[in-house]
Amino acid sequence: MPRLPRSQASSSGSRSHTLFKEAQRWIPGGVNSPVRGWSRLGGKPPVIQRGEGPCIIDVDGKHYIDYVLSWGPLLHGHAHPKVVRAVQDAAQHGLSFGAPTGAETTIAKLLCTALPSMEQVRMVNSGTEATMSALRLARAATGRDLIIKCEGCYHGHADHLLVAAGSGAATFGHPDSAGVPAAFAEKTLVVPYNDAAAMEAVLTRHHDQVAAIIIEPVAGNMGFVQPLDGYLQALRKLATTHGCLLIFDEVMTGFRTAWGGHQVRCRVRPDLTCLGKVIGGGLPAAAYGGKRSVMRLLAPQGPCYQAGTLSGNPLSVAAGLANLRLAAGKDFYARQERRLQRLVDGLCLRAQRHNVPFQAGVMGTMWGFFFAEAQVRDFTSAAAAHVERWKAFMEVMVARGIYLAPSPFEAAFWSSVHKKEHIDTTLMAADEAFAAAAQV
Ligand SMILES: *Cc1c(COP(=O)(O)O)cnc(C)c1O
């Protein structure tokens, strides 16, 4: 096999390169969300022209098999005809009314039926809004101020959630971003993921002050990290004992690891759940919901205010409904997981052949990997993974047309339109990529 040049996706002189340089002049960093800047891979992302099923095509005409899928929403790949048609049909009848529509009730009913813990749900426009609003509601419901999150979990960019510092014993959080007032960050306590004892210690220390525990039931924002057996169940018990709400942030896992969300799979009922990504099918939509006794505190019924000009707009709801209905078949998630498992098994086998320490996992249509010797279970072990090896691996994968997240601390995704041929192509590229990683 010819050796590949270990070059950037968009070498100088390419249209991607020219367009991205222009973008950098007018948009901070050239991107509307930081992860798109490929800063860990040389800062020269391909500029995308269009998507087609499991592939994206850049402005230079290069095809990639896409395992990012817009960071999760595209459960059935790009421009799925049924999703596109649903949006076109909705658009013909008006883009937004700011008034009740029947479709909003249709999606609310679908979500509440799919998630046993959800009796009522409110639509918002982004995952950030969903978590921010759920926490306000938890504070309203408990009359308490503190929240607990896990180190390495991402819950959107609301001020009091941009806190991930502190390790081991919980310390009062330090902001992770400039511009977050210390007074906000102080309300957020941080504990390691997968450590129920640490959670209990913090709850005990701040007895009667904690409004909510917020957690990704499967972590996807420090790389792909699965909950240990019994961990989520333990959190449920602790929240009940200490009178705080348990919030599952299923913005990523919702309708990804299982129909409904991961709570269906692990059989834990949170008090509130946040959804996003898949439920919008590629358009801006997210939601939060839970027990009626808590949701009734929201305006206009109750004293907790939350609103949105475009919330539940017809296009997002149509795209979301179409995306969800395509996954409603019996066995959809089990079938996808079996197919995805073949890809991940193939990767592990090739890593082994090249003697590259590699950890990979699958949960429904979500997956991920680390260049690490042992199982990753929290932020500390994730951060210890071999980034240089990941880089060498990624440079070959990208050159070979395999599009994975441009950061070693992100999950990967799978869609129902990825087929055996895409797995085969990916594994061929991976063989070469592991060979490169083995040199590091
Ligand atoms: C993506 C994500 C968010 C934020 O959603 P946005 O729509 O990007 O604001 C929140 N929580 C989790 C777990 C996510 O993966």
CSV table of C-alpha atoms and ligand atoms in Angstrom, one decimal:
chain,number,residue,atom,x,y,z
A,1,MET,CA,0.0,0.0,0.0
A,2,PRO,CA,1.4,3.4,-0.9
A,3,ARG,CA,2.4,5.5,2.1
A,4,LEU,CA,0.1,8.5,2.6
A,5,PRO,CA,1.4,11.9,3.0
A,6,ARG,CA,0.7,12.9,6.6
A,7,SER,CA,-0.8,16.1,5.5
A,8,GLN,CA,-3.7,18.3,6.7
A,9,ALA,CA,-7.1,17.7,5.2
A,10,SER,CA,-7.0,21.1,3.7
A,11,SER,CA,-3.5,21.8,2.4
A,12,SER,CA,-2.5,25.2,1.3
A,13,GLY,CA,-3.9,26.1,-2.1
A,14,SER,CA,-7.1,24.0,-1.5
A,15,ARG,CA,-10.5,25.7,-1.6
A,16,SER,CA,-11.0,24.7,2.0
A,17,HIS,CA,-7.9,26.5,3.0
A,18,THR,CA,-8.9,29.7,1.1
A,19,LEU,CA,-12.4,29.7,2.4
A,20,PHE,CA,-11.4,29.0,6.0
A,21,LYS,CA,-8.8,31.9,5.9
A,22,GLU,CA,-11.6,34.2,4.7
A,23,ALA,CA,-13.9,32.9,7.5
A,24,GLN,CA,-11.2,33.7,10.1
A,25,ARG,CA,-11.3,37.3,9.0
A,26,TRP,CA,-15.1,37.7,9.7
A,27,ILE,CA,-15.9,35.0,12.3
A,28,PRO,CA,-13.9,34.6,15.6
A,29,GLY,CA,-11.6,31.7,14.9
A,30,GLY,CA,-13.5,31.1,11.6
A,31,VAL,CA,-16.1,29.0,13.4
A,32,ASN,CA,-19.5,29.4,15.1
A,33,SER,CA,-18.6,26.7,17.6
A,34,PRO,CA,-15.1,26.2,18.9
A,35,VAL,CA,-14.7,22.4,18.2
A,36,ARG,CA,-15.0,23.1,14.5
A,37,GLY,CA,-11.7,24.8,14.4
A,38,TRP,CA,-9.6,21.6,14.5
A,39,SER,CA,-7.1,23.3,16.8
A,40,ARG,CA,-5.7,19.9,17.9
A,41,LEU,CA,-5.1,18.9,14.4
A,42,GLY,CA,-3.3,21.9,12.9
A,43,GLY,CA,-6.3,24.3,12.7
A,44,LYS,CA,-7.2,23.7,9.1
A,45,PRO,CA,-10.6,22.0,8.9
A,46,PRO,CA,-12.1,20.9,5.6
A,47,VAL,CA,-14.9,23.3,4.7
A,48,ILE,CA,-18.1,21.3,4.0
A,49,GLN,CA,-20.2,21.7,0.9
A,50,ARG,CA,-22.8,19.0,1.4
A,51,GLY,CA,-23.8,15.7,3.0
A,52,GLU,CA,-25.1,12.6,1.5
A,53,GLY,CA,-26.2,9.7,3.7
A,54,PRO,CA,-23.2,8.6,5.8
A,55,CYS,CA,-20.8,10.9,3.9
A,56,ILE,CA,-19.8,14.6,3.8
A,57,ILE,CA,-18.2,16.2,0.8
A,58,ASP,CA,-15.9,19.2,1.2
A,59,VAL,CA,-15.5,22.2,-1.1
A,60,ASP,CA,-12.6,20.4,-2.9
A,61,GLY,CA,-14.8,17.5,-3.7
A,62,LYS,CA,-13.2,15.2,-1.2
A,63,HIS,CA,-15.5,12.6,0.3
A,64,TYR,CA,-15.4,11.5,4.0
A,65,ILE,CA,-17.3,8.8,5.9
A,66,ASP,CA,-18.8,10.8,8.7
A,67,TYR,CA,-18.7,9.6,12.3
A,68,VAL,CA,-19.4,13.0,13.8
A,69,LEU,CA,-22.9,13.4,12.2
A,70,SER,CA,-23.2,17.0,13.3
A,71,TRP,CA,-22.0,16.0,16.8
A,72,GLY,CA,-24.9,13.6,17.2
A,73,PRO,CA,-28.2,14.7,15.8
A,74,LEU,CA,-28.1,12.9,12.4
A,75,LEU,CA,-29.3,9.4,13.5
A,76,HIS,CA,-30.1,8.6,9.8
A,77,GLY,CA,-27.2,10.4,8.1
A,78,HIS,CA,-27.3,13.5,6.0
A,79,ALA,CA,-30.3,14.7,4.1
A,80,HIS,CA,-32.4,11.7,4.7
A,81,PRO,CA,-35.3,12.0,2.2
A,82,LYS,CA,-38.0,11.5,4.8
A,83,VAL,CA,-36.5,14.2,7.1
A,84,VAL,CA,-36.0,16.6,4.2
A,85,ARG,CA,-39.5,16.1,3.0
A,86,ALA,CA,-41.0,16.7,6.4
A,87,VAL,CA,-39.1,20.0,6.7
A,88,GLN,CA,-40.1,21.0,3.2
A,89,ASP,CA,-43.8,20.2,3.9
A,90,ALA,CA,-43.7,22.2,7.1
A,91,ALA,CA,-41.9,25.1,5.6
A,92,GLN,CA,-44.6,25.6,2.9
A,93,HIS,CA,-47.1,26.3,5.7
A,94,GLY,CA,-45.1,28.9,7.6
A,95,LEU,CA,-41.8,29.0,9.5
A,96,SER,CA,-42.9,30.1,12.9
A,97,PHE,CA,-46.1,31.4,14.6
A,98,GLY,CA,-45.2,31.9,18.2
A,99,ALA,CA,-48.6,30.3,19.0
A,100,PRO,CA,-49.6,26.8,19.8
A,101,THR,CA,-49.5,24.2,17.0
A,102,GLY,CA,-50.7,20.6,17.0
A,103,ALA,CA,-47.3,19.2,16.0
A,104,GLU,CA,-45.9,20.4,19.4
A,105,THR,CA,-48.3,18.2,21.2
A,106,THR,CA,-47.4,15.3,18.9
A,107,ILE,CA,-43.7,15.5,19.7
A,108,ALA,CA,-44.4,16.1,23.4
A,109,LYS,CA,-46.6,13.0,23.5
A,110,LEU,CA,-44.0,11.0,21.7
A,111,LEU,CA,-41.2,12.1,24.1
A,112,CYS,CA,-43.3,11.4,27.2
A,113,THR,CA,-44.3,8.0,25.9
A,114,ALA,CA,-40.7,7.1,25.2
A,115,LEU,CA,-39.3,8.2,28.5
A,116,PRO,CA,-41.1,6.7,31.5
A,117,SER,CA,-39.8,9.5,33.8
A,118,MET,CA,-41.2,12.2,31.7
A,119,GLU,CA,-44.8,13.3,32.3
A,120,GLN,CA,-44.5,16.7,30.8
A,121,VAL,CA,-42.0,18.3,28.5
A,122,ARG,CA,-41.1,21.8,27.2
A,123,MET,CA,-39.3,22.4,24.0
A,124,VAL,CA,-36.4,24.8,23.7
A,125,ASN,CA,-33.8,25.5,21.0
A,126,SER,CA,-30.5,24.1,22.2
A,127,GLY,CA,-29.1,21.7,24.7
A,128,THR,CA,-27.6,24.6,26.6
A,129,GLU,CA,-31.0,26.1,27.1
A,130,ALA,CA,-32.4,22.8,28.2
A,131,THR,CA,-29.8,22.2,31.0
A,132,MET,CA,-29.9,25.9,32.1
A,133,SER,CA,-33.7,25.8,32.3
A,134,ALA,CA,-33.8,22.4,34.1
A,135,LEU,CA,-31.4,23.7,36.7
A,136,ARG,CA,-33.4,26.8,37.3
A,137,LEU,CA,-36.5,24.6,37.7
A,138,ALA,CA,-34.7,22.3,40.1
A,139,ARG,CA,-33.7,25.4,42.2
A,140,ALA,CA,-37.3,26.6,42.1
A,141,ALA,CA,-38.6,23.2,43.2
A,142,THR,CA,-36.2,22.8,46.1
A,143,GLY,CA,-35.5,26.3,47.2
A,144,ARG,CA,-31.8,25.5,47.2
A,145,ASP,CA,-28.9,27.0,45.2
A,146,LEU,CA,-26.1,24.5,44.9
A,147,ILE,CA,-25.7,22.0,42.1
A,148,ILE,CA,-23.3,19.1,41.6
A,149,LYS,CA,-21.8,18.1,38.3
A,150,CYS,CA,-19.1,15.7,37.4
A,151,GLU,CA,-15.6,16.6,36.2
A,152,GLY,CA,-15.4,16.2,32.4
A,153,CYS,CA,-19.1,16.3,31.8
A,154,TYR,CA,-20.4,19.0,29.5
A,155,HIS,CA,-23.8,20.4,30.0
A,156,GLY,CA,-23.8,23.4,27.5
A,157,HIS,CA,-22.3,26.8,28.1
A,158,ALA,CA,-24.5,28.4,30.7
A,159,ASP,CA,-22.4,30.3,33.2
A,160,HIS,CA,-22.8,28.0,36.2
A,161,LEU,CA,-22.1,25.0,34.1
A,162,LEU,CA,-18.8,26.0,32.6
A,163,VAL,CA,-17.1,24.6,35.6
A,164,ALA,CA,-15.1,21.4,35.6
A,165,ALA,CA,-12.2,22.1,37.8
A,166,GLY,CA,-11.5,20.4,41.1
A,167,SER,CA,-10.5,16.8,41.4
A,168,GLY,CA,-10.7,14.1,44.1
A,169,ALA,CA,-12.4,15.7,47.0
A,170,ALA,CA,-15.0,18.2,45.8
A,171,THR,CA,-13.9,21.7,46.0
A,172,PHE,CA,-15.9,24.7,45.2
A,173,GLY,CA,-15.8,25.1,41.4
A,174,HIS,CA,-13.5,27.4,39.5
A,175,PRO,CA,-14.8,28.8,36.3
A,176,ASP,CA,-13.5,27.0,33.2
A,177,SER,CA,-14.0,30.1,31.0
A,178,ALA,CA,-13.2,33.8,31.3
A,179,GLY,CA,-16.3,35.8,31.9
A,180,VAL,CA,-17.9,33.5,34.4
A,181,PRO,CA,-18.4,35.3,37.7
A,182,ALA,CA,-16.8,33.5,40.6
A,183,ALA,CA,-20.1,34.0,42.5
A,184,PHE,CA,-21.9,31.8,39.9
A,185,ALA,CA,-19.2,29.1,39.7
A,186,GLU,CA,-19.3,28.8,43.5
A,187,LYS,CA,-22.7,27.4,43.3
A,188,THR,CA,-21.4,24.5,41.3
A,189,LEU,CA,-19.7,21.6,43.1
A,190,VAL,CA,-17.6,19.2,41.1
A,191,VAL,CA,-17.0,15.5,41.8
A,192,PRO,CA,-15.2,12.8,39.7
A,193,TYR,CA,-17.4,10.8,37.3
A,194,ASN,CA,-18.2,7.2,38.4
A,195,ASP,CA,-17.4,7.9,42.0
A,196,ALA,CA,-20.6,7.5,44.1
A,197,ALA,CA,-18.7,7.8,47.4
A,198,ALA,CA,-17.4,11.2,46.4
A,199,MET,CA,-20.9,12.2,45.5
A,200,GLU,CA,-22.2,11.1,48.8
A,201,ALA,CA,-19.5,12.9,50.7
A,202,VAL,CA,-20.3,16.2,49.0
A,203,LEU,CA,-24.1,15.7,49.5
A,204,THR,CA,-23.4,15.0,53.2
A,205,ARG,CA,-21.2,18.1,53.6
A,206,HIS,CA,-23.7,20.3,52.0
A,207,HIS,CA,-26.8,18.7,53.4
A,208,ASP,CA,-30.0,20.6,52.7
A,209,GLN,CA,-28.3,22.9,50.2
A,210,VAL,CA,-28.1,20.9,47.0
A,211,ALA,CA,-30.8,21.5,44.5
A,212,ALA,CA,-29.7,19.0,41.9
A,213,ILE,CA,-27.2,16.5,40.6
A,214,ILE,CA,-26.7,16.9,36.9
A,215,ILE,CA,-25.0,14.1,35.0
A,216,GLU,CA,-24.5,12.6,31.5
A,217,PRO,CA,-25.7,9.0,32.1
A,218,VAL,CA,-23.1,8.0,29.5
A,219,ALA,CA,-20.4,10.6,29.3
A,220,GLY,CA,-19.6,11.8,25.8
A,221,ASN,CA,-17.8,15.0,26.3
A,222,MET,CA,-14.6,13.7,27.8
A,223,GLY,CA,-14.4,11.1,25.2
A,224,PHE,CA,-16.8,8.1,25.5
A,225,VAL,CA,-17.0,7.0,29.1
A,226,GLN,CA,-19.5,4.5,30.3
A,227,PRO,CA,-21.0,4.5,33.8
A,228,LEU,CA,-19.8,1.7,36.0
A,229,ASP,CA,-22.4,-0.9,37.0
A,230,GLY,CA,-24.6,0.4,39.8
A,231,TYR,CA,-23.3,4.0,39.6
A,232,LEU,CA,-26.4,5.6,38.2
A,233,GLN,CA,-28.6,3.6,40.5
A,234,ALA,CA,-26.5,4.8,43.4
A,235,LEU,CA,-27.0,8.4,42.3
A,236,ARG,CA,-30.7,7.9,42.2
A,237,LYS,CA,-30.7,6.7,45.8
A,238,LEU,CA,-28.4,9.5,47.0
A,239,ALA,CA,-30.6,12.2,45.3
A,240,THR,CA,-33.7,10.8,47.0
A,241,THR,CA,-32.0,10.5,50.4
A,242,HIS,CA,-30.7,14.1,50.3
A,243,GLY,CA,-33.9,15.6,48.8
A,244,CYS,CA,-32.3,16.9,45.7
A,245,LEU,CA,-33.3,16.3,42.1
A,246,LEU,CA,-31.5,14.0,39.8
A,247,ILE,CA,-31.1,15.5,36.3
A,248,PHE,CA,-30.1,13.2,33.4
A,249,ASP,CA,-28.5,15.3,30.7
A,250,GLU,CA,-29.5,13.1,27.8
A,251,VAL,CA,-28.8,15.7,25.1
A,252,MET,CA,-26.3,13.3,23.6
A,253,THR,CA,-27.6,9.9,24.8
A,254,GLY,CA,-31.3,10.6,24.2
A,255,PHE,CA,-32.5,8.4,21.4
A,256,ARG,CA,-28.9,7.4,20.8
A,257,THR,CA,-28.1,4.7,23.3
A,258,ALA,CA,-31.7,3.5,23.3
A,259,TRP,CA,-35.2,4.5,22.2
A,260,GLY,CA,-36.1,7.3,24.7
A,261,GLY,CA,-32.7,7.5,26.3
A,262,HIS,CA,-30.2,5.9,28.4
A,263,GLN,CA,-32.5,5.9,31.4
A,264,VAL,CA,-34.6,3.3,29.6
A,265,ARG,CA,-31.6,1.1,29.2
A,266,CYS,CA,-30.3,1.5,32.8
A,267,ARG,CA,-33.8,1.6,34.3
A,268,VAL,CA,-33.1,4.6,36.5
A,269,ARG,CA,-35.8,7.3,36.7
A,270,PRO,CA,-34.3,10.8,37.0
A,271,ASP,CA,-36.5,13.7,38.2
A,272,LEU,CA,-35.7,15.8,35.1
A,273,THR,CA,-34.3,14.9,31.7
A,274,CYS,CA,-32.7,17.1,29.1
A,275,LEU,CA,-32.9,16.2,25.5
A,276,GLY,CA,-31.4,17.8,22.3
A,277,LYS,CA,-29.5,16.7,19.3
A,278,VAL,CA,-31.4,13.7,17.9
A,279,ILE,CA,-34.8,15.2,18.7
A,280,GLY,CA,-34.2,18.0,16.3
A,281,GLY,CA,-33.0,15.8,13.5
A,282,GLY,CA,-30.4,18.5,12.5
A,283,LEU,CA,-32.4,21.6,13.2
A,284,PRO,CA,-32.3,23.5,16.5
A,285,ALA,CA,-34.5,21.7,19.0
A,286,ALA,CA,-34.0,20.5,22.5
A,287,ALA,CA,-36.3,19.8,25.5
A,288,TYR,CA,-36.5,19.3,29.2
A,289,GLY,CA,-39.1,17.5,31.1
A,290,GLY,CA,-40.0,15.3,34.1
A,291,LYS,CA,-42.6,14.9,36.8
A,292,ARG,CA,-45.8,16.9,36.4
A,293,SER,CA,-45.4,18.0,40.0
A,294,VAL,CA,-42.1,19.7,39.1
A,295,MET,CA,-43.0,20.9,35.6
A,296,ARG,CA,-46.1,22.7,36.8
A,297,LEU,CA,-43.8,25.2,38.5
A,298,LEU,CA,-43.0,26.7,35.1
A,299,ALA,CA,-44.6,29.9,33.8
A,300,PRO,CA,-47.4,30.5,32.9
A,301,GLN,CA,-48.7,28.0,35.5
A,302,GLY,CA,-46.0,28.6,38.1
A,303,PRO,CA,-43.4,31.0,39.3
A,304,CYS,CA,-40.4,29.7,37.4
A,305,TYR,CA,-39.9,31.7,34.2
A,306,GLN,CA,-38.6,30.3,31.0
A,307,ALA,CA,-39.6,31.3,27.4
A,308,GLY,CA,-38.5,31.2,23.8
A,309,THR,CA,-39.6,33.0,20.6
A,310,LEU,CA,-38.8,30.1,18.3
A,311,SER,CA,-39.3,27.2,20.8
A,312,GLY,CA,-41.2,24.3,19.3
A,313,ASN,CA,-41.1,26.0,15.9
A,314,PRO,CA,-42.7,23.9,13.1
A,315,LEU,CA,-39.5,23.1,11.2
A,316,SER,CA,-37.5,21.8,14.1
A,317,VAL,CA,-40.5,19.8,15.3
A,318,ALA,CA,-41.1,18.3,11.8
A,319,ALA,CA,-37.4,17.4,11.4
A,320,GLY,CA,-37.3,15.9,14.9
A,321,LEU,CA,-40.5,13.9,14.5
A,322,ALA,CA,-39.3,12.5,11.2
A,323,ASN,CA,-35.9,11.6,12.6
A,324,LEU,CA,-37.5,9.9,15.6
A,325,ARG,CA,-40.1,8.0,13.7
A,326,LEU,CA,-37.4,6.4,11.5
A,327,ALA,CA,-35.9,4.9,14.7
A,328,ALA,CA,-39.2,3.7,16.2
A,329,GLY,CA,-39.1,0.2,14.8
A,330,LYS,CA,-38.7,-2.7,17.2
A,331,ASP,CA,-35.0,-3.6,17.6
A,332,PHE,CA,-33.7,-0.5,15.9
A,333,TYR,CA,-31.1,0.2,18.5
A,334,ALA,CA,-30.1,-3.4,19.1
A,335,ARG,CA,-29.6,-3.9,15.3
A,336,GLN,CA,-27.6,-0.7,15.0
A,337,GLU,CA,-25.5,-1.6,18.0
A,338,ARG,CA,-24.7,-5.0,16.5
A,339,ARG,CA,-23.5,-3.4,13.3
A,340,LEU,CA,-21.5,-0.8,15.0
A,341,GLN,CA,-19.9,-3.4,17.3
A,342,ARG,CA,-18.4,-5.0,14.1
A,343,LEU,CA,-16.7,-1.7,13.3
A,344,VAL,CA,-15.4,-1.3,16.9
A,345,ASP,CA,-14.3,-4.9,17.2
A,346,GLY,CA,-12.4,-4.5,13.9
A,347,LEU,CA,-10.7,-1.4,15.2
A,348,CYS,CA,-9.6,-3.2,18.4
A,349,LEU,CA,-8.3,-6.1,16.4
A,350,ARG,CA,-6.2,-3.9,14.2
A,351,ALA,CA,-4.9,-1.9,17.2
A,352,GLN,CA,-3.8,-5.2,18.8
A,353,ARG,CA,-2.0,-6.3,15.6
A,354,HIS,CA,0.0,-3.1,15.7
A,355,ASN,CA,0.6,-3.4,19.4
A,356,VAL,CA,-1.1,-0.1,20.1
A,357,PRO,CA,-2.9,0.2,23.5
A,358,PHE,CA,-6.5,1.0,22.6
A,359,GLN,CA,-9.8,1.1,24.5
A,360,ALA,CA,-13.1,1.3,22.7
A,361,GLY,CA,-16.7,0.9,23.5
A,362,VAL,CA,-20.2,1.0,22.1
A,363,MET,CA,-23.6,1.9,23.5
A,364,GLY,CA,-26.4,1.9,21.0
A,365,THR,CA,-25.4,4.3,18.2
A,366,MET,CA,-22.8,6.0,20.3
A,367,TRP,CA,-19.2,4.9,20.5
A,368,GLY,CA,-15.7,6.1,21.2
A,369,PHE,CA,-12.1,5.1,21.8
A,370,PHE,CA,-9.0,6.1,23.7
A,371,PHE,CA,-5.3,5.4,23.1
A,372,ALA,CA,-4.9,4.1,26.7
A,373,GLU,CA,-3.7,1.0,28.4
A,374,ALA,CA,-6.6,0.6,30.8
A,375,GLN,CA,-10.3,1.3,30.8
A,376,VAL,CA,-11.1,5.0,31.1
A,377,ARG,CA,-13.7,5.7,33.8
A,378,ASP,CA,-13.4,9.4,34.6
A,379,PHE,CA,-11.8,12.6,33.5
A,380,THR,CA,-8.4,11.9,35.1
A,381,SER,CA,-8.0,8.6,33.2
A,382,ALA,CA,-9.3,10.2,30.0
A,383,ALA,CA,-6.8,13.0,30.3
A,384,ALA,CA,-4.0,10.5,30.7
A,385,ALA,CA,-4.7,9.0,27.3
A,386,HIS,CA,-1.9,9.2,24.6
A,387,VAL,CA,-2.8,12.3,22.6
A,388,GLU,CA,0.2,12.1,20.3
A,389,ARG,CA,-0.7,8.6,19.2
A,390,TRP,CA,-4.3,9.8,18.6
A,391,LYS,CA,-2.9,12.6,16.5
A,392,ALA,CA,-0.8,10.3,14.3
A,393,PHE,CA,-3.9,8.0,13.9
A,394,MET,CA,-6.2,10.9,13.0
A,395,GLU,CA,-3.9,12.4,10.4
A,396,VAL,CA,-4.0,9.1,8.4
A,397,MET,CA,-7.7,8.7,9.0
A,398,VAL,CA,-8.5,12.2,7.7
A,399,ALA,CA,-6.2,11.8,4.7
A,400,ARG,CA,-8.0,8.5,4.0
A,401,GLY,CA,-11.4,10.2,4.1
A,402,ILE,CA,-12.6,9.0,7.5
A,403,TYR,CA,-14.1,11.9,9.5
A,404,LEU,CA,-13.9,11.5,13.2
A,405,ALA,CA,-14.1,14.2,15.9
A,406,PRO,CA,-11.0,16.4,15.7
A,407,SER,CA,-10.4,16.0,19.5
A,408,PRO,CA,-9.4,13.0,21.6
A,409,PHE,CA,-12.1,13.9,24.1
A,410,GLU,CA,-15.2,13.5,22.0
A,411,ALA,CA,-17.5,10.6,21.4
A,412,ALA,CA,-18.2,9.2,17.9
A,413,PHE,CA,-21.6,8.4,16.3
A,414,TRP,CA,-23.2,5.9,14.0
A,415,SER,CA,-26.2,6.2,11.7
A,416,SER,CA,-28.7,3.8,10.2
A,417,VAL,CA,-27.3,4.5,6.7
A,418,HIS,CA,-23.7,3.5,7.5
A,419,LYS,CA,-23.3,0.1,5.8
A,420,LYS,CA,-20.8,-2.8,5.7
A,421,GLU,CA,-18.8,-1.1,2.9
A,422,HIS,CA,-18.3,1.9,5.1
A,423,ILE,CA,-17.0,-0.3,7.9
A,424,ASP,CA,-14.6,-2.0,5.5
A,425,THR,CA,-13.3,1.3,4.1
A,426,THR,CA,-12.9,2.6,7.7
A,427,LEU,CA,-11.0,-0.5,8.8
A,428,MET,CA,-8.6,-0.4,5.8
A,429,ALA,CA,-7.7,3.2,6.7
A,430,ALA,CA,-7.5,2.3,10.4
A,431,ASP,CA,-4.9,-0.4,9.7
A,432,GLU,CA,-2.6,2.2,8.2
A,433,ALA,CA,-3.5,4.7,10.9
A,434,PHE,CA,-2.6,2.3,13.7
A,435,ALA,CA,0.7,1.6,11.9
A,436,ALA,CA,1.4,5.3,12.1
A,437,ALA,CA,0.3,5.5,15.7
A,438,ALA,CA,2.6,2.6,16.6
A,439,GLN,CA,5.6,4.7,15.5
A,440,VAL,CA,4.9,7.4,18.1
B,1,LIG,C1,-24.2,18.9,23.1
B,1,LIG,C2,-24.5,18.8,24.5
B,1,LIG,C3,-25.1,19.9,25.3
B,1,LIG,C4,-25.3,21.3,24.7
B,1,LIG,O1,-26.2,21.3,23.6
B,1,LIG,P1,-26.1,22.5,22.6
B,1,LIG,O2,-27.3,22.2,21.7
B,1,LIG,O3,-24.8,22.4,21.9
B,1,LIG,O4,-26.3,23.7,23.4
B,1,LIG,C5,-25.4,19.7,26.6
B,1,LIG,N1,-25.3,18.5,27.2
B,1,LIG,C6,-24.7,17.5,26.5
B,1,LIG,C7,-24.6,16.2,27.2
B,1,LIG,C8,-24.3,17.6,25.2
B,1,LIG,O5,-23.7,16.6,24.6
